[in-house]
CSV table of C-alpha atoms in Angstrom, one decimal:
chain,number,residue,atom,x,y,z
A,1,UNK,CA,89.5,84.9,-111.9
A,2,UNK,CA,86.7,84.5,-114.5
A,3,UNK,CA,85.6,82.1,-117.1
A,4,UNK,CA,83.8,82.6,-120.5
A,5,UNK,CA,82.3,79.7,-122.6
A,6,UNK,CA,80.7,80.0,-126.5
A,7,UNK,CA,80.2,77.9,-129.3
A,8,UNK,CA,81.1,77.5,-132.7
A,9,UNK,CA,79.5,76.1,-135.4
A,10,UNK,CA,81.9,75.2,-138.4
A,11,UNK,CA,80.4,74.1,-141.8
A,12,UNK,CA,82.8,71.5,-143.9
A,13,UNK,CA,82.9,70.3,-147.0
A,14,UNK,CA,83.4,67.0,-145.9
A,15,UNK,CA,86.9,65.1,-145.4
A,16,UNK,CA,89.7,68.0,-144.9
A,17,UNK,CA,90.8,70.3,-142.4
A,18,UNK,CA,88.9,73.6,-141.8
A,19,UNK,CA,91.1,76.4,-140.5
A,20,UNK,CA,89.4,78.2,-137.1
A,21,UNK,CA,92.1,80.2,-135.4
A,22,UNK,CA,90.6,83.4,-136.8
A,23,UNK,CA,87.1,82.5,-135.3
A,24,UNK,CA,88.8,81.6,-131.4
A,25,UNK,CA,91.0,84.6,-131.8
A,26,UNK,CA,88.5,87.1,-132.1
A,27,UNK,CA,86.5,85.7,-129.8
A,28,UNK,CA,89.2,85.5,-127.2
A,29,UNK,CA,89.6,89.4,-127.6
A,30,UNK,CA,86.4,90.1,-127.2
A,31,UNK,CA,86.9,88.4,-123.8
A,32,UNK,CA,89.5,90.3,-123.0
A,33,UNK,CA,91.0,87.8,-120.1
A,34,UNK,CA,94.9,88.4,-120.6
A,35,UNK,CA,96.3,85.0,-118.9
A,36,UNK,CA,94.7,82.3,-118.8
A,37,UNK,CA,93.8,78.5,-120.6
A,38,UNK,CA,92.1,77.9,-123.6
A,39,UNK,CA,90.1,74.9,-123.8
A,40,UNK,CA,88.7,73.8,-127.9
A,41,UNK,CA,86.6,71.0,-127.8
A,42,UNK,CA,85.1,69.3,-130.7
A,43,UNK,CA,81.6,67.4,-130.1
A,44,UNK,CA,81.3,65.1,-132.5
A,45,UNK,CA,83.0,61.5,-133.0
A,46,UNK,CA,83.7,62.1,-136.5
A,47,UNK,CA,85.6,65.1,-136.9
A,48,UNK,CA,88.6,66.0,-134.6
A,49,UNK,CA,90.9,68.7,-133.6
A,50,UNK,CA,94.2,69.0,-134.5
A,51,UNK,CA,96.7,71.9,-134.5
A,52,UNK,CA,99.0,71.8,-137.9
A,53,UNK,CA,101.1,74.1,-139.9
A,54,UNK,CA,99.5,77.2,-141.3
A,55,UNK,CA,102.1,78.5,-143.9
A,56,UNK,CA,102.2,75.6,-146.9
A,57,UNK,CA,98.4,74.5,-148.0
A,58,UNK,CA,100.6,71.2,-149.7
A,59,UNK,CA,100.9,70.3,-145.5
A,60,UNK,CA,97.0,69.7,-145.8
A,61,UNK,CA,96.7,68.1,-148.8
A,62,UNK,CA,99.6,65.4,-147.6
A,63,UNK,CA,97.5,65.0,-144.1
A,64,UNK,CA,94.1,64.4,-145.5
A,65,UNK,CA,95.8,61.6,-148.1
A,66,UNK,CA,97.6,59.9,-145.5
A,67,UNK,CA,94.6,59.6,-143.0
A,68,UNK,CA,92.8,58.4,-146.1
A,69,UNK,CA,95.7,55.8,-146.3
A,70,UNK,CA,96.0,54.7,-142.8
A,71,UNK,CA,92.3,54.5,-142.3
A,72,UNK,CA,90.6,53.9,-145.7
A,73,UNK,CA,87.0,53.3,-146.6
A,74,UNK,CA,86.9,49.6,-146.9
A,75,UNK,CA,83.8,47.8,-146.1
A,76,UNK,CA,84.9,44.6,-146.0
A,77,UNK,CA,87.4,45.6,-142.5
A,78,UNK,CA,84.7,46.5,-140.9
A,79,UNK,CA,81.7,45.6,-138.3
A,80,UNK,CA,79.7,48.7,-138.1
A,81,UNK,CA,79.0,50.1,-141.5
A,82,UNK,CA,75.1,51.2,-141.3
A,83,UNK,CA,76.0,54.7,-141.3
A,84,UNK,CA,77.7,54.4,-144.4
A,85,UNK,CA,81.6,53.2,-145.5
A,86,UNK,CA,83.2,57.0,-144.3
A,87,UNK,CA,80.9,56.2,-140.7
A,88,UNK,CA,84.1,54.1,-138.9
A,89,UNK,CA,87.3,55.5,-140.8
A,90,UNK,CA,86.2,59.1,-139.5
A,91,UNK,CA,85.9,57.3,-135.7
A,92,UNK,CA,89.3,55.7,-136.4
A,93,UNK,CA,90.8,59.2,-137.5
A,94,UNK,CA,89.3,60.7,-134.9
A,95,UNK,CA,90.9,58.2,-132.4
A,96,UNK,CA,93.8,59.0,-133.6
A,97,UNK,CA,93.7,63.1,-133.6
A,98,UNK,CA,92.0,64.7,-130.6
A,99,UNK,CA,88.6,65.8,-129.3
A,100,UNK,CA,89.9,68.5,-127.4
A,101,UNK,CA,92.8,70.6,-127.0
A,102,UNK,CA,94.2,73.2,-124.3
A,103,UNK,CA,96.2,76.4,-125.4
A,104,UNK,CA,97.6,78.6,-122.7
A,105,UNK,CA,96.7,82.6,-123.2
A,106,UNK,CA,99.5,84.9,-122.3
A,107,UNK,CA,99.4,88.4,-122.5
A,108,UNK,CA,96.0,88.5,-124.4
A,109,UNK,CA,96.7,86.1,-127.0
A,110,UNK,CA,97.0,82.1,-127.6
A,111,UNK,CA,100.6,80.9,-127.3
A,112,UNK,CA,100.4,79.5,-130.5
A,113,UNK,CA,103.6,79.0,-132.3
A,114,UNK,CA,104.3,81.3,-135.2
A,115,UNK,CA,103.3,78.3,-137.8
A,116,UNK,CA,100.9,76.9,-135.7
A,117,UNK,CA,96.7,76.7,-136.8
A,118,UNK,CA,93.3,75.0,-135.2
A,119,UNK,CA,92.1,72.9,-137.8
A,120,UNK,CA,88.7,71.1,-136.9
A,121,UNK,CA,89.1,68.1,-139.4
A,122,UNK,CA,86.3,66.6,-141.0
A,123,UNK,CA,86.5,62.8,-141.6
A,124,UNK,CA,82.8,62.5,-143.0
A,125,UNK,CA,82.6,62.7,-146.6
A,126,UNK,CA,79.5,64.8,-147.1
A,127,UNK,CA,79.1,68.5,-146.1
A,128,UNK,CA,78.6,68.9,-142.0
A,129,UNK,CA,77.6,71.2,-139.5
A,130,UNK,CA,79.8,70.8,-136.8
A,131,UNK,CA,80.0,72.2,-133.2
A,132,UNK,CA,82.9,73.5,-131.2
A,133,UNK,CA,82.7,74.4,-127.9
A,134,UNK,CA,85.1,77.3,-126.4
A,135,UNK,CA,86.0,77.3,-122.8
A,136,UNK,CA,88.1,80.0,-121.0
A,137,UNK,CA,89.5,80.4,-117.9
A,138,UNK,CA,91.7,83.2,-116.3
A,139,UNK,CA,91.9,87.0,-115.6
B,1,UNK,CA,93.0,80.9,-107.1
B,2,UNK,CA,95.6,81.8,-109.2
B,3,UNK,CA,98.3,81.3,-112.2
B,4,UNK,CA,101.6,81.1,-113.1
B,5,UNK,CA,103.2,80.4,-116.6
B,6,UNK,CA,106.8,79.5,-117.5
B,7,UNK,CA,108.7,78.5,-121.0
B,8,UNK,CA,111.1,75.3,-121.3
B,9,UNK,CA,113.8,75.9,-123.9
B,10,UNK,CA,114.3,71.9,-124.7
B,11,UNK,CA,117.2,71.3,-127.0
B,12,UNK,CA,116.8,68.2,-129.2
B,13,UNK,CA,119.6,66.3,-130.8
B,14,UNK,CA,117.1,65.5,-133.6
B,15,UNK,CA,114.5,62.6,-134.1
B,16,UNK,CA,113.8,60.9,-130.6
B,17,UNK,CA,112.3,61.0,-127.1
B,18,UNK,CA,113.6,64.1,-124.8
B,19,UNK,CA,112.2,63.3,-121.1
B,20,UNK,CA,111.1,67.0,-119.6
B,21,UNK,CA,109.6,65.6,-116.2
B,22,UNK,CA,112.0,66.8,-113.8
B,23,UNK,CA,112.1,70.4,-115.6
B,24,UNK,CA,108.7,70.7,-115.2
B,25,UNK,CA,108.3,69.2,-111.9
B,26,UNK,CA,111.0,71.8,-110.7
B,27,UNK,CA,109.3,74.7,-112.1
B,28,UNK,CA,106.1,73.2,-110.4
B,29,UNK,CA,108.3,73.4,-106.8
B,30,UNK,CA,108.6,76.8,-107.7
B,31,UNK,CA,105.2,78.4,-107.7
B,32,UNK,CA,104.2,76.3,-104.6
B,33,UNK,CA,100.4,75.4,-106.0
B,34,UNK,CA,99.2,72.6,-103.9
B,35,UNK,CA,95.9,71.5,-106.2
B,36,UNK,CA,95.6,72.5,-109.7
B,37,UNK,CA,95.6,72.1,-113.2
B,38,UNK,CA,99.3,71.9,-115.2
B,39,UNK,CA,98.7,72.5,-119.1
B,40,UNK,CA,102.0,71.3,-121.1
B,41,UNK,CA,101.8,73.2,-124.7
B,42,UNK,CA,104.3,72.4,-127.6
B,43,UNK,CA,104.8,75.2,-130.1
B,44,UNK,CA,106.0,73.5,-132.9
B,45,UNK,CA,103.9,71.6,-135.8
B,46,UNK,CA,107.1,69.5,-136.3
B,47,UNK,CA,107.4,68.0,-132.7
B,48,UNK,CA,105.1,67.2,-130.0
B,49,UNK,CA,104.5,65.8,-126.5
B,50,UNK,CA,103.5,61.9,-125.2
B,51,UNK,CA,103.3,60.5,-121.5
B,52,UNK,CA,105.4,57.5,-121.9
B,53,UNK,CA,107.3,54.8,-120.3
B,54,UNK,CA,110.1,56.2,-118.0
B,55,UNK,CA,111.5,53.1,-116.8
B,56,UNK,CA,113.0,50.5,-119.5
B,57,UNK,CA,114.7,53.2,-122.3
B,58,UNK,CA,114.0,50.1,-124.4
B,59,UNK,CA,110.6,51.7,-125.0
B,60,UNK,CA,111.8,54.8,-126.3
B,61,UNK,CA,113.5,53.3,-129.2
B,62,UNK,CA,110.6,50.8,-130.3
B,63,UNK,CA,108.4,54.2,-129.9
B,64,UNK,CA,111.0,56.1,-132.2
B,65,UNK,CA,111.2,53.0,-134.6
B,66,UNK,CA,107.7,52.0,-134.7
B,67,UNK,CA,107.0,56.6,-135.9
B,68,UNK,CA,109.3,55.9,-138.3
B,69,UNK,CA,108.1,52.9,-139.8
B,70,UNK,CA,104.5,54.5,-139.5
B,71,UNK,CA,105.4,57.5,-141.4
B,72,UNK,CA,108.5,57.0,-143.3
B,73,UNK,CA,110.6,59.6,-144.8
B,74,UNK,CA,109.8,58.8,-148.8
B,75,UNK,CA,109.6,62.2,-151.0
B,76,UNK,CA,107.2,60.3,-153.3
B,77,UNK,CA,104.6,59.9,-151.0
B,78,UNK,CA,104.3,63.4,-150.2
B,79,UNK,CA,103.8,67.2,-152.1
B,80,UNK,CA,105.0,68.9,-149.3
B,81,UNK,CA,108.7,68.4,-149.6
B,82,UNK,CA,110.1,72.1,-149.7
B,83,UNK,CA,111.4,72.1,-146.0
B,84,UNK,CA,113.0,68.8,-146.2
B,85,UNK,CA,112.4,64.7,-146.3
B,86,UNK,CA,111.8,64.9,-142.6
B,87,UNK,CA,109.3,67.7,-143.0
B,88,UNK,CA,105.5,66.3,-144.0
B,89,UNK,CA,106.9,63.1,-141.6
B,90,UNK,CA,107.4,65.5,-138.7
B,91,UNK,CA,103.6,66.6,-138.7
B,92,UNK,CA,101.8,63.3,-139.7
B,93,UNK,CA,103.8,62.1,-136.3
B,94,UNK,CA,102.8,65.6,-134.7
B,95,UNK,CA,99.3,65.2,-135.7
B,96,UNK,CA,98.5,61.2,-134.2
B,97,UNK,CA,100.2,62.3,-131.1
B,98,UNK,CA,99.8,65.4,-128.9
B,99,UNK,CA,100.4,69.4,-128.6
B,100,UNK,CA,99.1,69.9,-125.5
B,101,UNK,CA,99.0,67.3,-122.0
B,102,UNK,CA,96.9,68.0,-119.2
B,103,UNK,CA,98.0,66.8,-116.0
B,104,UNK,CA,96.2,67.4,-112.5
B,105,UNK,CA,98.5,68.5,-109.6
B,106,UNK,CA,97.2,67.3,-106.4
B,107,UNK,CA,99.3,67.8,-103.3
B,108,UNK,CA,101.8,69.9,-104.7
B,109,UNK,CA,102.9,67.6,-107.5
B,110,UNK,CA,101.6,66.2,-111.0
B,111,UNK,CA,99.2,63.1,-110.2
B,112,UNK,CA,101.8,61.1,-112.8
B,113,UNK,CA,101.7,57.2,-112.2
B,114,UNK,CA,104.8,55.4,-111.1
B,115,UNK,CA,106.1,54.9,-114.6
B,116,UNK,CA,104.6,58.4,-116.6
B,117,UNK,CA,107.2,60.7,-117.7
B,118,UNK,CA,106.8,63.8,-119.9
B,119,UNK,CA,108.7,63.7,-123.2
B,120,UNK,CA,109.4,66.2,-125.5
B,121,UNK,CA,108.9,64.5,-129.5
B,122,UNK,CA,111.7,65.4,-131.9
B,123,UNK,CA,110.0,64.8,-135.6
B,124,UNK,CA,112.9,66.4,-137.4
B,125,UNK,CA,116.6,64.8,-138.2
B,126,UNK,CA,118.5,67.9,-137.4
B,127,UNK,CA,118.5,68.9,-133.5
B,128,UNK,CA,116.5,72.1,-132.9
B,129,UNK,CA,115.9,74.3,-129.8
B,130,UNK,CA,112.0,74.0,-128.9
B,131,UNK,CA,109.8,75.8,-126.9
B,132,UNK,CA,106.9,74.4,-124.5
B,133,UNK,CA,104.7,76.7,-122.2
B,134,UNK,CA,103.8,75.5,-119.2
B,135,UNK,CA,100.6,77.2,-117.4
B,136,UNK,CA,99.3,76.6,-114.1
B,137,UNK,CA,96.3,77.4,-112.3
B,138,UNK,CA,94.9,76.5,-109.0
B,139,UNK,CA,95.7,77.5,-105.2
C,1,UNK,CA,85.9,79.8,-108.2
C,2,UNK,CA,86.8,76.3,-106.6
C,3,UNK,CA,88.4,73.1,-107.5
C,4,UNK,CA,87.4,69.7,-107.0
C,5,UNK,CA,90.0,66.2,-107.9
C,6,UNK,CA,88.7,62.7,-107.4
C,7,UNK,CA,90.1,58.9,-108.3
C,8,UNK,CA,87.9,56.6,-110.7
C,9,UNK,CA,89.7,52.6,-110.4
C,10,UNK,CA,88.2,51.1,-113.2
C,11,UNK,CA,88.5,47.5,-113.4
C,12,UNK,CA,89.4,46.5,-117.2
C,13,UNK,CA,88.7,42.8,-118.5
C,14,UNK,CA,92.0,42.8,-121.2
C,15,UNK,CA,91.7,44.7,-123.5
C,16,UNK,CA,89.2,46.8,-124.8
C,17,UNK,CA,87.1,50.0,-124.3
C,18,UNK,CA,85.6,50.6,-120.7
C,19,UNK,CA,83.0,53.3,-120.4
C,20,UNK,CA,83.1,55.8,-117.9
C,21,UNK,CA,81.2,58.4,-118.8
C,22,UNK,CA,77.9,57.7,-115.9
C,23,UNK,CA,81.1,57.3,-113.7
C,24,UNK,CA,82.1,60.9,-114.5
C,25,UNK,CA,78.5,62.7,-114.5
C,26,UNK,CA,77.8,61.1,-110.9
C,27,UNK,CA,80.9,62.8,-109.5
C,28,UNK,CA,80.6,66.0,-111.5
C,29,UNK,CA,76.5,65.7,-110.0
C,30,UNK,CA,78.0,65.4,-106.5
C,31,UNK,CA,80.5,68.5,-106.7
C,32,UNK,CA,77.8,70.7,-107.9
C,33,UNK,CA,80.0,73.5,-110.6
C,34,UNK,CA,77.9,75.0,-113.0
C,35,UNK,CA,80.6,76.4,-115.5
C,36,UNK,CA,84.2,74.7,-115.5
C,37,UNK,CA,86.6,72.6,-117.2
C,38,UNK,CA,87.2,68.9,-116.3
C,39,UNK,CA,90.2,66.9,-116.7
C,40,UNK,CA,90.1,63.3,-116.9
C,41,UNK,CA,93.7,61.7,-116.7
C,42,UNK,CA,94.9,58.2,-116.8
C,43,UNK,CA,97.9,56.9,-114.8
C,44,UNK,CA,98.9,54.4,-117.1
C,45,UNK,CA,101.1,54.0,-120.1
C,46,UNK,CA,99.6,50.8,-121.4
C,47,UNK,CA,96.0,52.4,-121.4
C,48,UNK,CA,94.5,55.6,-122.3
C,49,UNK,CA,91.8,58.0,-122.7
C,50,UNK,CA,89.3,58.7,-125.6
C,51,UNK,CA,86.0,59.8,-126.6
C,52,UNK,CA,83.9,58.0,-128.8
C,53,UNK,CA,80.5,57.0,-130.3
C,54,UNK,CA,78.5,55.3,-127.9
C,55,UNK,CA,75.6,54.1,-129.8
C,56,UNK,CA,76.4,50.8,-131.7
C,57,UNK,CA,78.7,48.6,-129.8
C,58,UNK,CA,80.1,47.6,-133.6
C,59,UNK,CA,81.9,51.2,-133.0
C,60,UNK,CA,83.8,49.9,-130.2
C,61,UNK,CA,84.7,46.2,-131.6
C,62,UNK,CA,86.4,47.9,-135.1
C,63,UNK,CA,88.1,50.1,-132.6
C,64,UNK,CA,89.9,47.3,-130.9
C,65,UNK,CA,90.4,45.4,-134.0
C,66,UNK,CA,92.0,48.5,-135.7
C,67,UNK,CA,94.7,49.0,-133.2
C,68,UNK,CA,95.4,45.3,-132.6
C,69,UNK,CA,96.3,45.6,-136.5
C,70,UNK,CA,97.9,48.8,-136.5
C,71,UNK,CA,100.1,47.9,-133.5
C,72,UNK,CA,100.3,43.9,-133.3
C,73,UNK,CA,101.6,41.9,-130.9
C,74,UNK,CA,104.8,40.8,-132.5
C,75,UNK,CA,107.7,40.2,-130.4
C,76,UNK,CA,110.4,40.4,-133.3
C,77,UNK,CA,109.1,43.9,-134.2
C,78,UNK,CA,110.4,45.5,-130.4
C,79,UNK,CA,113.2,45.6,-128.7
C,80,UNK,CA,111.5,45.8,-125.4
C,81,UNK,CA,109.3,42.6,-124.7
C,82,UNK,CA,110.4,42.1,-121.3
C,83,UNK,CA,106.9,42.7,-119.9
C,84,UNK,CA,105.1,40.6,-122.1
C,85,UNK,CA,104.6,40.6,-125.9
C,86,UNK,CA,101.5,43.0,-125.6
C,87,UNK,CA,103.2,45.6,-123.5
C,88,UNK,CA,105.0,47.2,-126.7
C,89,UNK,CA,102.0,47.5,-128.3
C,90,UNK,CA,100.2,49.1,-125.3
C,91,UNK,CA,102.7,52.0,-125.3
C,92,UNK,CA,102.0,52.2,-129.0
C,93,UNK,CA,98.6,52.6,-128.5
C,94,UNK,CA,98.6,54.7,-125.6
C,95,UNK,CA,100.8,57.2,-127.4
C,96,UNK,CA,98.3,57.3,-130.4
C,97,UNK,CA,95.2,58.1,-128.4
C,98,UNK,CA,95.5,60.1,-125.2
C,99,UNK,CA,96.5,60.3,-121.2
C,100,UNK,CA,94.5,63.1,-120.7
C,101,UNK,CA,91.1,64.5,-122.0
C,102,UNK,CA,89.8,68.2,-121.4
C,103,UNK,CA,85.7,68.8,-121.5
C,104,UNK,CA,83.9,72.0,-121.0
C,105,UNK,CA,81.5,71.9,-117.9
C,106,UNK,CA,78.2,74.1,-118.8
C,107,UNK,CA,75.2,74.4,-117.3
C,108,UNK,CA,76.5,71.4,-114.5
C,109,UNK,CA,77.2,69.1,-117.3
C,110,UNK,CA,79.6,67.9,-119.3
C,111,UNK,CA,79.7,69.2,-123.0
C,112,UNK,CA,79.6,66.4,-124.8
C,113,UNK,CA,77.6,65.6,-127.6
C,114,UNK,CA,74.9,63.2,-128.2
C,115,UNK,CA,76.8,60.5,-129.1
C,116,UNK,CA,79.8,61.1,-127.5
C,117,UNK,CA,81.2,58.4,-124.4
C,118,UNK,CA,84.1,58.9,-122.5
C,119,UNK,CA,86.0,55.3,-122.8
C,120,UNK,CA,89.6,54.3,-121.0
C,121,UNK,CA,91.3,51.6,-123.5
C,122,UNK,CA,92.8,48.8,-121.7
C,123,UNK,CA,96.1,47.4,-123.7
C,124,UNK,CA,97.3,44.9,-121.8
C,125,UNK,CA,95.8,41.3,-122.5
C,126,UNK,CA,95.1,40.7,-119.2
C,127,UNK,CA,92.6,42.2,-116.5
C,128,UNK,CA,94.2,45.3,-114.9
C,129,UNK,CA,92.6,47.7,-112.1
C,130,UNK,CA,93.6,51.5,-113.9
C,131,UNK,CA,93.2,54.7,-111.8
C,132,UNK,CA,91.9,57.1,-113.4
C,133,UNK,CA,92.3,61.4,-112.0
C,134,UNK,CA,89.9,64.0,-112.5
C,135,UNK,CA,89.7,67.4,-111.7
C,136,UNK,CA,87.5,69.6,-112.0
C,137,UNK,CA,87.7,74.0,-112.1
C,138,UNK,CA,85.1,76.3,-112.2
C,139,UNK,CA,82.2,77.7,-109.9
């Protein structure tokens, strides 16, 4: 049994889901560990993980507007608002989503679903850096 | 140390709470690991997995109502509309819930409290046949 | 490659966000892994796990007030109220956030990011004593 660990830094846009299955797929063959688990975790407290339909970009588009509904940039609802109005939706979003998830790894690859994507979502509206950290376990 | 994976075929009668507790907890018999780690893993972007109430069934249909009410079916609120009313619903409910559970197993069995039972999330109207990994590691 | 599992009781106040985090770190200290993956796992299905900002205590107060809106006690809303009017909502809540979080263990700490504070959310109005699991895999 063996473990691996890396990091991935991820630059967004701002709000929307960035795509990063590619990026943990390659890296998980370059490990080369054929069962095992997959841990993606997310350091940041506004921008999350989720795992969402890869086939119809529309899927996207429907998720970012409803998070923007459900937890809207509206000063007036909140306390903390000195890192801006985006600063508390993107905790609330993030509440809601996760910080980390955990993908079994059979024979070589993620058990991903055939429709199935990592997204790290972004809930800050300006361009960041964000940072992923990978952590595998198995032989 | 060591690993063992399995696949539940859980078949859905569409929208609602399936319990998978005792399936898994049978397969967990199986492989005999006294102290580990259990990863649950849902393959679908159109259901997902919660630790809920196992006692009062009660719970299960304010859980199903309150999802519904949350994220209604209502083509105008959506783009993504090609796979059905149901669809863009099913992965908003998918999203602010869970793919994956991770539950320690400590002498043998999952460390679940009294009331915690593993259920399988139906997001779409018609019943479907879904998939969830298990994986296990430990000794 | 070892395991070690341990049992947090954290005493909650009603509800609100309870910050475990030191709690965590001082057991992780004591167990001594270098590289591994932590799972921390609440018992409970009227509280639950997240990560959040731990900075400005603002953070933490919109937090409770957004759920107590998104998910008010209301008895006429449920169906199940026989354990109170706030035990509906604390299901709600607990299935929106999450039983179980999964953090990377590196260099023989947790990966978490600067401003990141593992909190479990008390639901229930009144004082409760939660048990929270952890395990812990690596070497």
């Amino acid at each position: 049994m063996r473990q691996a660990t890396n990091s991935l830094s991820v630059a967004t846009r701002g709000k929307g889901l960035n795509e990063i299955t590619a990026a943990v797929a390659d890296w998980l063959g370059d490990v080369g560990i054929e069962t095992g688990l997959l841990t993606v975790f997310c350091r940041h407290t506004s921008a999350s993980l989720i795992i969402q339909e890869n086939a119809d970009p529309d899927v996207r588009i429907d998720l970012e507007a409803y998070f923007e509904m459900i937890a809207p940039e509206d000063p007036g609802r909140y306390v903390h608002g000195m890192e801006g109005p985006d600063d508390m939706p993107a905790h609330i979003r993030t509440a809601l989503t996760s910080s980390s998830l955990s993908i079994p790894v059979i024979d070589g690859r993620m058990a991903l679903g055939t429709w199935q994507g990592i997204y790290l979502f972004e809930h800050r509206a300006r361009p960041h850096r964000r940072e992923v950290v990978l952590h595998l376990i198995g032989e």
